[in-house]
Coordinates of C-alpha atoms in Angstrom, one line a residue:
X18 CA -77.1 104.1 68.4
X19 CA -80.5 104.1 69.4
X20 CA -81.5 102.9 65.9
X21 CA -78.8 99.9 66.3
X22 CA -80.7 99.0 69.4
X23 CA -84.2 99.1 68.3
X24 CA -82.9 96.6 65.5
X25 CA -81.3 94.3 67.9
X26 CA -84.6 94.1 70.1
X27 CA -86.7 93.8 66.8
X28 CA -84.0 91.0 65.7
X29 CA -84.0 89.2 69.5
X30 CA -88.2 89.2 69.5
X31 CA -88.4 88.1 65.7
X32 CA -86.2 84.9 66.3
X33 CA -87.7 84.4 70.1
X34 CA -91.2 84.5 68.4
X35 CA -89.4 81.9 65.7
X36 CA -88.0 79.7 68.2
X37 CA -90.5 76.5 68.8
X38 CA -91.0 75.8 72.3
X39 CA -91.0 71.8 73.0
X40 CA -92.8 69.5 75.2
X41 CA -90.0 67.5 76.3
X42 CA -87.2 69.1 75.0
X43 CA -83.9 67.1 75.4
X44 CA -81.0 67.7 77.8
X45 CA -76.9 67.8 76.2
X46 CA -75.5 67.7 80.0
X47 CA -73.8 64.1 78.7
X48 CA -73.5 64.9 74.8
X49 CA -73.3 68.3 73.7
X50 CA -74.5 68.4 70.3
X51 CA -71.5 69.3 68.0
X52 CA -72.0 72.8 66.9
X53 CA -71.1 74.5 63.5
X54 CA -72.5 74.9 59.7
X55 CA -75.8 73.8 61.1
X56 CA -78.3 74.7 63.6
X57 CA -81.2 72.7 65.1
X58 CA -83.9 74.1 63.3
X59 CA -85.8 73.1 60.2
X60 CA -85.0 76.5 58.7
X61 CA -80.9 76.1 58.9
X62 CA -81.5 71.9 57.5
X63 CA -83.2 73.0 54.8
X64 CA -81.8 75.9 53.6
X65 CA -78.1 74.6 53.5
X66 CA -78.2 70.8 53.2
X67 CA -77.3 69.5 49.8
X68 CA -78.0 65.4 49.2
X69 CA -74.5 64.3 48.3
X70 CA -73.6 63.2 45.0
X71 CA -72.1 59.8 46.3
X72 CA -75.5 58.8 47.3
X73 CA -77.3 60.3 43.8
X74 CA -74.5 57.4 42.1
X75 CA -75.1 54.7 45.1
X76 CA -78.4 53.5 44.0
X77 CA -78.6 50.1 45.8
X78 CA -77.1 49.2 49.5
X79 CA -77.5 46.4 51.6
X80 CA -79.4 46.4 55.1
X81 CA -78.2 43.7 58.0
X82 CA -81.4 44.6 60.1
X83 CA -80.5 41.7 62.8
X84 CA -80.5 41.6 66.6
X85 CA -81.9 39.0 69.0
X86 CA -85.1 38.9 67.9
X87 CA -83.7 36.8 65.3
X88 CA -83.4 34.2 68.3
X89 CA -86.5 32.1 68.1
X90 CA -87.2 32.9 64.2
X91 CA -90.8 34.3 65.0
X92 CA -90.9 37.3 62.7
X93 CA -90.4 41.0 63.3
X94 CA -91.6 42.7 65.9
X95 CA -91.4 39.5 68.2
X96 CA -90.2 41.4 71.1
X97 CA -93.3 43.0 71.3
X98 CA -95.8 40.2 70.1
X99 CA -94.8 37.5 72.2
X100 CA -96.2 39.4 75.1
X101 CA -99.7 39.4 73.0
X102 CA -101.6 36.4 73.6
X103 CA -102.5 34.5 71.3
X104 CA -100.2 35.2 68.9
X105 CA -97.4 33.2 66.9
X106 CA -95.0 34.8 68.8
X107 CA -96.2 34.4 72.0
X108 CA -97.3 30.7 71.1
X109 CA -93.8 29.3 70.4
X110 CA -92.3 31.7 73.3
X111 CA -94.6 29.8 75.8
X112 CA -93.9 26.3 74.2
X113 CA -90.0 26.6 73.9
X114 CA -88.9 29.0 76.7
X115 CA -91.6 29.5 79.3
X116 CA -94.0 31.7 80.7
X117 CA -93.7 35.1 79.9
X118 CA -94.1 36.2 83.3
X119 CA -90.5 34.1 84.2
X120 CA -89.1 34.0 81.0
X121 CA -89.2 37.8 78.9
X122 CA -87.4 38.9 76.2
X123 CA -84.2 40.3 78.9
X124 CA -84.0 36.4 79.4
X125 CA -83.6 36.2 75.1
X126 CA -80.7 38.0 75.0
X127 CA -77.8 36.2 76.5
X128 CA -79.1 33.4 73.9
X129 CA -78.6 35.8 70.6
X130 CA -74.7 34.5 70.2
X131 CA -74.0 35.6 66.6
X132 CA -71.4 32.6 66.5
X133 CA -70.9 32.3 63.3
X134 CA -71.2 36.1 62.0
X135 CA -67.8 37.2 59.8
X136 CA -68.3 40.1 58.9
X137 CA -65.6 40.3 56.5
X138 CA -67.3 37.9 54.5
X139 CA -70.7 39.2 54.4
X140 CA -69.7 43.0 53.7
X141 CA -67.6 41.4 50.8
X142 CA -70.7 39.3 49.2
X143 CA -72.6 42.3 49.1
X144 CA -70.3 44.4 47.4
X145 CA -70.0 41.4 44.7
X146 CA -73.8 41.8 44.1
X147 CA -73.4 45.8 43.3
X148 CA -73.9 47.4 47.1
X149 CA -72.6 50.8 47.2
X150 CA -73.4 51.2 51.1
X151 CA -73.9 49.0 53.6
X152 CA -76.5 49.5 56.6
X153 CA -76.3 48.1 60.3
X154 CA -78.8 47.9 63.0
X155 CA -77.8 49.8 65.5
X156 CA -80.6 49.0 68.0
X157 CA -84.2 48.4 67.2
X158 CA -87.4 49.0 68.8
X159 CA -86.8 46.1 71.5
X160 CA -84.3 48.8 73.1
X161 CA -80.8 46.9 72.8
X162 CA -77.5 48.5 71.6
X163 CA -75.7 46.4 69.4
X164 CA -72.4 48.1 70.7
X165 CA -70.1 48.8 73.3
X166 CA -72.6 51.6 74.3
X167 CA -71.9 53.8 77.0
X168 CA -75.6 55.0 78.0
X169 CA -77.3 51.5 77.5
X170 CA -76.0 48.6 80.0
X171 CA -78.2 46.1 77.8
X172 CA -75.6 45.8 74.7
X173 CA -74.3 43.5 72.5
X174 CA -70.8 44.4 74.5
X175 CA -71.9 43.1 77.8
X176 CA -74.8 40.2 76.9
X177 CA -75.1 37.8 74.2
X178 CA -72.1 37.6 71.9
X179 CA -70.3 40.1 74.2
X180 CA -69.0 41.6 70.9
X181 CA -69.4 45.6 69.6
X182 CA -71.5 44.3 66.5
X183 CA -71.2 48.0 64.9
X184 CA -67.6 48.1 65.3
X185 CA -67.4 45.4 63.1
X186 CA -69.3 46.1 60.5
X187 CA -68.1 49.7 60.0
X188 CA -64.7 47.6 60.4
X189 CA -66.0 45.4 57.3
X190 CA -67.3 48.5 55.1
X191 CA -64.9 51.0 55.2
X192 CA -62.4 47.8 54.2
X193 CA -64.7 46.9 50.9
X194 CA -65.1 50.5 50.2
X195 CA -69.1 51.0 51.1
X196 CA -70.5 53.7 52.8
X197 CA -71.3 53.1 56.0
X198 CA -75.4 53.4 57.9
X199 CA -76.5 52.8 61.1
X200 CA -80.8 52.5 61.6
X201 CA -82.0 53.5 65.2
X202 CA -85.6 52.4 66.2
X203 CA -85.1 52.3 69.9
X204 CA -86.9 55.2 70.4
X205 CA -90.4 53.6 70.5
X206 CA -89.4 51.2 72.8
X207 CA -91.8 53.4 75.5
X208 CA -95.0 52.6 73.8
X209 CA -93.7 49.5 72.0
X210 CA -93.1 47.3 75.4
X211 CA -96.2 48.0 76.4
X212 CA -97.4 44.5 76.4
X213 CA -94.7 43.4 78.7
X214 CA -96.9 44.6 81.4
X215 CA -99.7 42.7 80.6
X216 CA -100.9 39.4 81.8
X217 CA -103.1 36.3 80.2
X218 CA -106.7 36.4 80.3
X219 CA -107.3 32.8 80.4
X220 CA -105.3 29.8 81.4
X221 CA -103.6 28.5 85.0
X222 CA -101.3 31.7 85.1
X223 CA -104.5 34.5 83.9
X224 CA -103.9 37.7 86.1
X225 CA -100.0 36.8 87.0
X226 CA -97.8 39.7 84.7
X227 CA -95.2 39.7 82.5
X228 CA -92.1 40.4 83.2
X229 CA -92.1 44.0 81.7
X230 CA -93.3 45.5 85.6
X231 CA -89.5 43.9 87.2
X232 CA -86.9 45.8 88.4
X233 CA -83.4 45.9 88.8
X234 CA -84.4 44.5 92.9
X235 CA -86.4 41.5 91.3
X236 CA -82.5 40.4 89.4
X237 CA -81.3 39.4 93.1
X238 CA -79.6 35.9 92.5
X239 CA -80.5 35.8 88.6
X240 CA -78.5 36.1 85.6
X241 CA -79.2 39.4 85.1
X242 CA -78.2 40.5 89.0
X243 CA -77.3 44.4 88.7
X244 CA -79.3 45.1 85.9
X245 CA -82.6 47.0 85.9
X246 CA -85.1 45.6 83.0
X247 CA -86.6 49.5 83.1
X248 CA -83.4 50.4 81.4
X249 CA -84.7 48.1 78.9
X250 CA -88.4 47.8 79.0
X251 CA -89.0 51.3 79.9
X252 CA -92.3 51.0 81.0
X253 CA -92.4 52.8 84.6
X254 CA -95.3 55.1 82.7
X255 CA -98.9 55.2 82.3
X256 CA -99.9 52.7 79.8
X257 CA -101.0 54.7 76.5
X258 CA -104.9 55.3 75.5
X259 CA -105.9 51.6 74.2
X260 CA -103.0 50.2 75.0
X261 CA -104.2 46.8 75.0
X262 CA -105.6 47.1 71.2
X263 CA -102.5 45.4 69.3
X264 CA -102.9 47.9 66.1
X265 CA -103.3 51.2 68.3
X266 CA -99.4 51.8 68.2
X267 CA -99.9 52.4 64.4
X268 CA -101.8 55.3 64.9
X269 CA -100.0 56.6 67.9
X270 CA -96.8 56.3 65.9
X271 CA -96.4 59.9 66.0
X272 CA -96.6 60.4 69.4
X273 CA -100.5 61.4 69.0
X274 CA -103.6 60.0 69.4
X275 CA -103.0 59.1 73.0
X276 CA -99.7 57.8 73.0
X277 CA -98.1 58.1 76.2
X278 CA -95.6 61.1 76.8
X279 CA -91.9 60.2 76.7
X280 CA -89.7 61.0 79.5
X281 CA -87.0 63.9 79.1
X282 CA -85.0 60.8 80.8
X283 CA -85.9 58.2 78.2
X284 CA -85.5 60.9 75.4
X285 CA -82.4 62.5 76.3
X286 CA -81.4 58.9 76.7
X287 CA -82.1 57.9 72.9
X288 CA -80.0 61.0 72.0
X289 CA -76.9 60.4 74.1
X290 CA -76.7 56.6 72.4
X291 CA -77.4 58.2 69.3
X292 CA -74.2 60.4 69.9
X293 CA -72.5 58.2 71.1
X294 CA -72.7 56.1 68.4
X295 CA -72.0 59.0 65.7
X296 CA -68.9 60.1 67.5
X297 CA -67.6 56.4 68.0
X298 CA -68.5 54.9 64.1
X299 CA -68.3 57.6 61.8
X300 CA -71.3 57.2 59.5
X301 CA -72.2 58.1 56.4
X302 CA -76.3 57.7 56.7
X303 CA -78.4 57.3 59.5
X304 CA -82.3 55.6 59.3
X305 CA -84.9 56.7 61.6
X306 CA -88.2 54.4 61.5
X307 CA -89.9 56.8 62.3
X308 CA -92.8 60.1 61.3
X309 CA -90.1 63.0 60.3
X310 CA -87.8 62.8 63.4
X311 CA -87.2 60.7 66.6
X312 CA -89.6 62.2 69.0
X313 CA -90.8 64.6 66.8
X314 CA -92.9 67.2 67.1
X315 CA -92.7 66.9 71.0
X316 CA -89.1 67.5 71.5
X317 CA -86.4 68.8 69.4
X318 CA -84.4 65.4 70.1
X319 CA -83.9 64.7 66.1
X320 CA -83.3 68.0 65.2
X321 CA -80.6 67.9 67.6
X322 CA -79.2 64.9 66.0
X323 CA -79.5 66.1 62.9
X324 CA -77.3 69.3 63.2
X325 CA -75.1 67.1 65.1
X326 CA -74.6 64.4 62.6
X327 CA -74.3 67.0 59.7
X328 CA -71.8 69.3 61.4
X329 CA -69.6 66.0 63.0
X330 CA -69.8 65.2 59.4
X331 CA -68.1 68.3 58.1
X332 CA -65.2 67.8 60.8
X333 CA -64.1 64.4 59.9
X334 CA -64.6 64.8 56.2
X335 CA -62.8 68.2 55.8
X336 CA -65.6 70.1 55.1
X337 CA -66.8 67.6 52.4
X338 CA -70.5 66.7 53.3
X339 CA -71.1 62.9 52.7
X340 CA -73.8 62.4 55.6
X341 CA -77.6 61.1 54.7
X342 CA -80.3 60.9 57.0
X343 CA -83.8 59.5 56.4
X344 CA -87.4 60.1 58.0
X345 CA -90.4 58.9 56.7
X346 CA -93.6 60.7 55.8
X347 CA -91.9 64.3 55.0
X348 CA -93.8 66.8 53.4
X349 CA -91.8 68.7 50.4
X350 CA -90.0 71.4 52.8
X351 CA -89.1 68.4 55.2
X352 CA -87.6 66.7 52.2
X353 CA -84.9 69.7 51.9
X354 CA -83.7 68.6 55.4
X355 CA -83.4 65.0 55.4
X356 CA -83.7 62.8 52.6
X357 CA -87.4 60.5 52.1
X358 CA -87.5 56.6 52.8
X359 CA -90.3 55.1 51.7
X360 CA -90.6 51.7 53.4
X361 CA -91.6 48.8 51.3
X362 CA -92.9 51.2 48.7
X363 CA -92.4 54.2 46.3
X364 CA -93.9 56.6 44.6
X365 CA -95.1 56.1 40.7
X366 CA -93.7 59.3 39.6
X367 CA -90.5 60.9 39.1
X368 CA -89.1 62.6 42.6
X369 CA -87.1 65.6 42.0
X370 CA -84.6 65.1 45.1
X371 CA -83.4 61.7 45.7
X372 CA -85.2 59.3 48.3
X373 CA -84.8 55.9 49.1
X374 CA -87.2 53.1 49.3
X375 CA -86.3 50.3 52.5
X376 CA -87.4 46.8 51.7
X377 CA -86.3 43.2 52.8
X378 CA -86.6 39.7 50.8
X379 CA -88.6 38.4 53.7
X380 CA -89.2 39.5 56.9
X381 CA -87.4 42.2 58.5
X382 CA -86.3 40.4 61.5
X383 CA -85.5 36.5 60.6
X384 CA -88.6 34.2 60.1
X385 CA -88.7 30.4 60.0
X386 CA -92.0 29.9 58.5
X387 CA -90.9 32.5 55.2
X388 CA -88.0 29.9 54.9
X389 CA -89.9 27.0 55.4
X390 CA -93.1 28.0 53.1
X391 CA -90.9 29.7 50.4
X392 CA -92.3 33.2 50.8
X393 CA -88.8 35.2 50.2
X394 CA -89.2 37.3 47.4
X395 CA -87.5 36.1 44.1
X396 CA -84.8 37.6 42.3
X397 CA -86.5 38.9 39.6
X398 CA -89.1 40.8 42.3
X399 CA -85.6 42.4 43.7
X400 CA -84.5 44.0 40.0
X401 CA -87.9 44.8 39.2
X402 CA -88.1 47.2 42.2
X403 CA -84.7 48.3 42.2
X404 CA -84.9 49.3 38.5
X405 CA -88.4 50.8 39.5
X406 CA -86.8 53.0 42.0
X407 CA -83.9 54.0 40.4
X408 CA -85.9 55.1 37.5
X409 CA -87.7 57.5 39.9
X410 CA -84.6 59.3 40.9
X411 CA -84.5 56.6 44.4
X412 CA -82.3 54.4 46.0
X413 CA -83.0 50.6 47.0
X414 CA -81.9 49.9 50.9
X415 CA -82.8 45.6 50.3
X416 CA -82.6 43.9 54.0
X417 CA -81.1 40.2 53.6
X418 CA -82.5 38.5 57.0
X419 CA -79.9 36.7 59.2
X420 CA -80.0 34.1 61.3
X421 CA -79.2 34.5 64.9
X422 CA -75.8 33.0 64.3
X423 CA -75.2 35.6 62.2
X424 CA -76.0 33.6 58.5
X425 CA -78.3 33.9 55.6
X426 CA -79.8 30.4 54.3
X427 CA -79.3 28.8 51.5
X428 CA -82.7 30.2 50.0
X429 CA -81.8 33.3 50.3
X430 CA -77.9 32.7 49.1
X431 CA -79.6 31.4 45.9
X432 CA -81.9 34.3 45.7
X433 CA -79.2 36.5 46.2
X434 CA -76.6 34.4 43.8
X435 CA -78.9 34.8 41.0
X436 CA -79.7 38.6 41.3
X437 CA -75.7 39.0 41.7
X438 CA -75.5 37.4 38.0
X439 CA -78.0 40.2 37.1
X440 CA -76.3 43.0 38.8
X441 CA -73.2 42.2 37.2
X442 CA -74.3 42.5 33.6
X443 CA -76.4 45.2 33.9
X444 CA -75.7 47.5 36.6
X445 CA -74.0 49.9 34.1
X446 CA -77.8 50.5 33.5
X447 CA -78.2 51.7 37.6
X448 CA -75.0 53.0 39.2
X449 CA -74.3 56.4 38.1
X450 CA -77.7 56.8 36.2
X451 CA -80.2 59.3 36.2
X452 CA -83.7 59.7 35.7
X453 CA -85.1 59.9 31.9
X454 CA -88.0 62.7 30.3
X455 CA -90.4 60.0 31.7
X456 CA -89.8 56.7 34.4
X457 CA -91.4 54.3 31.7
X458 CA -94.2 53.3 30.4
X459 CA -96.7 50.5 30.8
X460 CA -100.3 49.9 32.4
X461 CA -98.5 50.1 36.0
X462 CA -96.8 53.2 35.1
X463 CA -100.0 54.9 33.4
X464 CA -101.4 54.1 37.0
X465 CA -102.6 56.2 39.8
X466 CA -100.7 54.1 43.0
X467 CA -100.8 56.3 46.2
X468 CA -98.6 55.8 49.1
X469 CA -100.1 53.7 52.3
X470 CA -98.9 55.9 55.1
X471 CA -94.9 55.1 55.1
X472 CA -94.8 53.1 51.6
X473 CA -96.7 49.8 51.5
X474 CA -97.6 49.4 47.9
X475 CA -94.5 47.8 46.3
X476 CA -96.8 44.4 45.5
X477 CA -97.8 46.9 43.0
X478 CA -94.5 46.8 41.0
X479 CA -93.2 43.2 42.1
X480 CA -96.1 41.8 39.6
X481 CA -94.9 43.7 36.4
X482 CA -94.4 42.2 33.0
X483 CA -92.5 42.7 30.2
X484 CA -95.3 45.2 29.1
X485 CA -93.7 47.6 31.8
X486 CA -90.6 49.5 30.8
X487 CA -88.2 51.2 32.9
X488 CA -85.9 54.2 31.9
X489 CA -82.3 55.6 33.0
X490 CA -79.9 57.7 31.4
X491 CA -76.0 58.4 31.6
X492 CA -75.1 61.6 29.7
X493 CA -76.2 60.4 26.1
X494 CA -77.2 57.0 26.8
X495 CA -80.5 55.7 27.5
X496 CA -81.4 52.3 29.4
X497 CA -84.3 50.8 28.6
X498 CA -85.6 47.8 30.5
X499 CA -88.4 45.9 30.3
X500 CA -89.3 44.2 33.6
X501 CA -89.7 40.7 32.0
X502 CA -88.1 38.9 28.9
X503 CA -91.4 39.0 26.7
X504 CA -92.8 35.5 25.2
X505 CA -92.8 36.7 21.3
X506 CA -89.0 38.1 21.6
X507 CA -90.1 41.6 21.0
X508 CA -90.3 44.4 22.6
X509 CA -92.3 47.7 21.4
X510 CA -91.2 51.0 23.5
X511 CA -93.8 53.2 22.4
X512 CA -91.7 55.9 24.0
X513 CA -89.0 55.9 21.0
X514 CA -91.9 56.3 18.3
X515 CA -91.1 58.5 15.4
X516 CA -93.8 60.5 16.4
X517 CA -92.7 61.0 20.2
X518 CA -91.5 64.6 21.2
X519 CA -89.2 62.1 24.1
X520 CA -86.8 61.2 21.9
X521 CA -86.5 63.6 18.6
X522 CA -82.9 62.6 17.4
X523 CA -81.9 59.3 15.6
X524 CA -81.0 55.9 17.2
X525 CA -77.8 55.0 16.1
X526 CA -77.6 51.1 17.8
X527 CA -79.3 49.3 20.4
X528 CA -77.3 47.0 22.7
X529 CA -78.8 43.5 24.6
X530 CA -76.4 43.8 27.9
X531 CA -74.6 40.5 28.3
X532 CA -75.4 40.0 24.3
X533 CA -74.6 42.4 21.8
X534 CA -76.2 44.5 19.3
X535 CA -80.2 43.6 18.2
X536 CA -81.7 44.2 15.6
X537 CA -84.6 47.1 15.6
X538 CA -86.8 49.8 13.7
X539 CA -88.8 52.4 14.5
X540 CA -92.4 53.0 13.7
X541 CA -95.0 55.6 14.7
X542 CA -96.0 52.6 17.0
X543 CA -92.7 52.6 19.1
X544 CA -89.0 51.2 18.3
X545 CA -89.4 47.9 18.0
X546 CA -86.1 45.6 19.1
X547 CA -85.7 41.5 18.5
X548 CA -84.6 40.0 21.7
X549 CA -82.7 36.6 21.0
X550 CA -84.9 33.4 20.9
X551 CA -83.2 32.6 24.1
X552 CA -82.6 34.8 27.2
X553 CA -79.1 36.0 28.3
X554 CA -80.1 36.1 31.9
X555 CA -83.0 34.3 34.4
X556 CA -84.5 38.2 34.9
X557 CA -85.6 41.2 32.3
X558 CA -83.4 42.6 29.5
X559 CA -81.2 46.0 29.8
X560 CA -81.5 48.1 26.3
X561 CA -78.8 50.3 25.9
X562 CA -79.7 52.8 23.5
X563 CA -77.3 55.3 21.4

C-alpha cells in the first residue's frame, strides 16, 4: 500500500512538473474542448497522430481565400494598409470612400455582397482541374466570420451578403466529393489593426484618428447602431513596441519581440469561433497562418484546438481519422503533431512526412493592378511547382483570387483552362504517387535553396527549364517530367544511365502522356527519349516509364 502511494505521488509530481504553465491560458466555459484519443499536449499529438492516407493521394486542392477585402481590389492585407499612409491602399481608400477617420474598414463590409458567388459551380470547376480538397476562408486577419458565427456579431450572416459563406461551400464539397478546409487568421487581428488607431501626419485632417479607437456608443444613429467595432478592431490594448514601423508585425509574428499580449478575452474568443466552426462544418483540414499554433507559446489556445479537432474527428468519422491541420515553421517533433505548410515555398529535398506548400496565382486577397498588368502566374508556373512539390512527398494548396462578387476573371479562367487541359492528361503522374530514390535532377535540384522564414523561395522553381526533371512513382512505374518541352526534342535523364545504382533493372517502354510510346536508349550518359517534333500540350512532358 505504502509503495502504491509513493508511486502515485511520484506519478502526480512527474506529470505536474511536465505540465507547461501558460501565460494566457484559454477559458472552455462556452466550448468545452471535446475530449478523447487525444490530449492537449505536444506529447499525446505527436505520439498518436498518423497523416491520413487520403491526404498522402490528394496532392493538389484549391484555396477560395476571399472576404471583403476583396472589395476595393487593393491587394492583401488591405484591411490593415489602408490605415498606413501613404500607401496604395490607403490612397484609393481615401479617393473612393473617405477619410479613414469616418470611413474604416467596419464601413467596407456591408459593401462585400458576393452577388454573383455559386458555389456549386465553382466547387465543380475545380474538381474538373484535378482538386482533391477544397479550402474556405473562414475569417482572416481583418477579424470577420464568414459564417453564421455565434461568438462574432461581425459575420457574413448578419452584414454584407447576409449569407453563411462556409455553409455553402462545405455544402458545394462534400456534393463534388472534396475534402473539405477551413483557414483561420483572425487571431492576429490584436496586433494587426493596429494602424486603425493611428492618425495622418500631414494634410487638413493630421492628428484626427482613425476609426479603429470607436466604440459600440460612437454607432448611435449609424449603420452599424448596436455593434461595437472592438469586437472587430480589437484594439482597447497598448499599442505593441514600434507599432508604428509597418514591417515590425513580421518579427512580432510570434507573439515576441514586443508584441502586445493578447487578452484571455480575445483568445478564448478565437477558440470558441474556432469551435464553433468545427462542430457546425465538419472539416477535414484546418490552416493556421501562423508560427506552430494560434497563440502559441503563450497560451495553450491551439493545442486545445487541436485535440479538439482530432478527437471531434474520430466521433463523426467512426473512429477513422481523416483530419489535417497545418502550422508553419515546425521543427521535426512539431511535424509529428500537425502537418508543415510552407507558404509560397518548399523545401529542395525529399520530406519524409507529407507537408503542403500554400500558394495563390496572384495575390492572396483580389488585386486589380495584377489583373490589369498581367502579373498572375502562368499555367506552366502552376505545374511546374505542383510537380515540384509532389515530387518532394508535398501537397499544392493553389489560391484562385475572387472578386468581391464572388468571380474569377477571365485571365485567370484562361490560366486555369489551360492547366485543367494539363491536369487531365497527366495527373496519373500526381494523384496517388509517391516520392522516387531522388526528387529529380537538374541545376535547381543540385542547388542549396533554404527556406525564407515561412517559405518564400518558390521564384526559385517557377523559372525551371526543361533541364530540370521531376520524379514520382506508383508501385512499378516511374514519372519522369521535365519542367519544359526542350527545343532539340530530346530529353537526357541522367538518372536512368546504365551506370546509375537508381535504377538497376531494364526499361521495358517509355510512354509520352497524351501521345503514345517514344522512342529511347540508354547510355552511360542518361536514357535518352525523342519527344515528337511538336508538343502534345502548351506545358512540360509526363514520361511514364516501365
Amino acid at each position: 500500500m505504502k509503495l502504491s502511494l509513493l508511486t502515485g505521488l511520484l506519478l502526480l509530481s512527474a506529470a505536474t512538473a511536465g505540465a507547461q504553465q501558460f501565460e494566457v491560458p484559454v477559458s472552455e466555459a462556452q466550448e468545452k474542448m471535446m475530449t478523447g484519443k487525444y490530449q492537449p499536449t505536444w506529447e499525446s499529438l505527436e505520439s498518436q497522430y498518423q497523416v491520413p492516407e487520403w491526404f498522402r493521394n490528394a496532392k493538389f486542392g484549391i484555396w477560395a481565400h476571399w472576404g471583403p477585402q476583396c472589395v476595393e481590389g487593393s491587394g492583401d492585407w488591405m484591411a490593415r494598409s489602408m490605415y498606413q499612409e501613404g500607401s496604395k491602399a490607403w490612397k484609393y481608400h481615401r479617393e473612393h470612400y473617405g477619410h479613414q477617420s469616418e470611413v474604416g474598414f467596419k464601413d467596407i463590409l456591408p459593401l462585400f455582397k458576393a452577388e454573383r458567388w455559386n458555389p456549386d459551380s465553382l466547387v465543380a470547376y475545380y474538381k474538373s482541374l484535378g482538386a482533391q480538397y477544397f479550402f474556405a476562408l473562414g475569417n482572416h486577419h481583418d477579424n470577420f466570420d464568414l459564417w453564421d458565427s455565434k461568438y462574432q456579431p461581425w459575420n457574413a450572416k448578419n452584414i454584407g451578403p447576409h449569407k453563411d459563406i462556409l455553409a455553402g461551400w462545405a455544402k458545394a464539397a462534400r456534393k463534388y466529393g472534396l475534402k473539405f478546409g477551413i483557414s483561420f487568421h483572425a487571431d492576429h487581428a490584436w496586433t494587426w489593426y493596429e494602424p486603425s488607431r493611428r492618425y495622418d501626419l500631414s494634410g487638413d485632417k493630421m492628428g484626427v484618428p482613425y476609426d479603429g479607437w470607436m466604440t459600440k456608443a460612437d454607432g448611435k444613429g449609424k449603420w452599424w447602431e448596436g455593434l461595437d467595432p472592438q469586437d472587430l478592431y480589437q484594439q482597447n490594448h497598448p499599442l505593441s513596441q514600434g507599432s508604428w514601423a509597418d514591417g515590425m508585425i513580421h518579427k512580432q509574428w510570434g507573439w515576441g519581440n514586443g508584441a502586445a499580449r493578447p487578452s484571455q478575452r480575445f483568445v478564448t474568443n478565437f477558440y470558441n469561433r474556432t469551435l464553433d466552426a468545427i462542430n457546425r462544418y465538419n472539416p477535414d483540414l484546418i490552416y493556421f497562418d501562423v508560427t506552430v499554433l494560434p497563440f502559441w507559446p503563450i497560451s495553450d489556445c491551439g493545442l486545445k484546438i487541436a485535440a479538439d479537432f482530432y478527437n471531434h474527428n474520430l466521433a463523426t468519422h467512426q473512429g477513422k481519422m481523416t483530419a489535417v491541420m497545418f502550422g508553419k515553421i515546425l521543427d521535426e517533433q512539431q511535424r509529428k503533431g500537425i502537418t508543415w505548410d510552407v507558404e509560397r515555398g518548399a523545401p529542395n529535398q525529399i520530406i519524409n512526412r507529407p507537408w503542403q506548400t500554400c500558394s495563390c496565382i496572384g495575390g492572396w486577397h483580389y488585386n486589380t493592378e495584377i489583373y490589369e498588368k498581367g502579373w498572375y502566374k502562368t499555367a506552366s508556373q502552376v505545374a511546374k511547382l505542383l510537380v515540384d512539390v509532389v515530387s518532394k512527398n508535398g501537397n499544392l494548396l493553389l489560391s484562385v483570387p475572387l472578386r468581391s462578387d464572388g468571380t474569377f476573371d477571365e485571365k485567370e479562367k484562361a490560366i486555369l483552362d489551360e492547366f485543367g487541359a494539363w491536369m487531365r492528361v497527366n495527373q496519373e503522374s500526381i494523384i496517388g504517387t509517391r516520392p522516387w530514390k531522388v526528387f529529380g535532377e537538374g541545376p535547381i535540384a543540385e542547388s542549396d535553396i533554404k527556406i525564407n522564414a515561412q517559405g518564400f523561395n518558390e521564384d526559385s522553381y517557377t523559372k525551371a527549364g526543361a533541364s530540370e526533371i521531376r520524379f514520382t512513382q506508383k508501385g512499378k512505374t516511374l514519372y519522369a517530367v521535365p519542367l519544359a518541352w526542350p527545343h532539340d526534342h530530346q530529353v537526357i535523364i541522367k538518372s536512368l544511365s546504365t551506370t546509375s545504382k537508381l535504377y538497376p533493372g531494364k526499361i521495358r517502354s517509355v510512354t509520352l502522356l497524351g501521345y503514345g510510346k517514344v522512342k529511347c536508349h540508354r547510355t552511360a550518359g542518361g536514357l535518352a527519349v525523342d519527344l515528337p517534333a511538336k508538343p502534345c500540350n502548351t506545358i512540360a512532358p509526363v514520361l511514364k516509364i516501365k
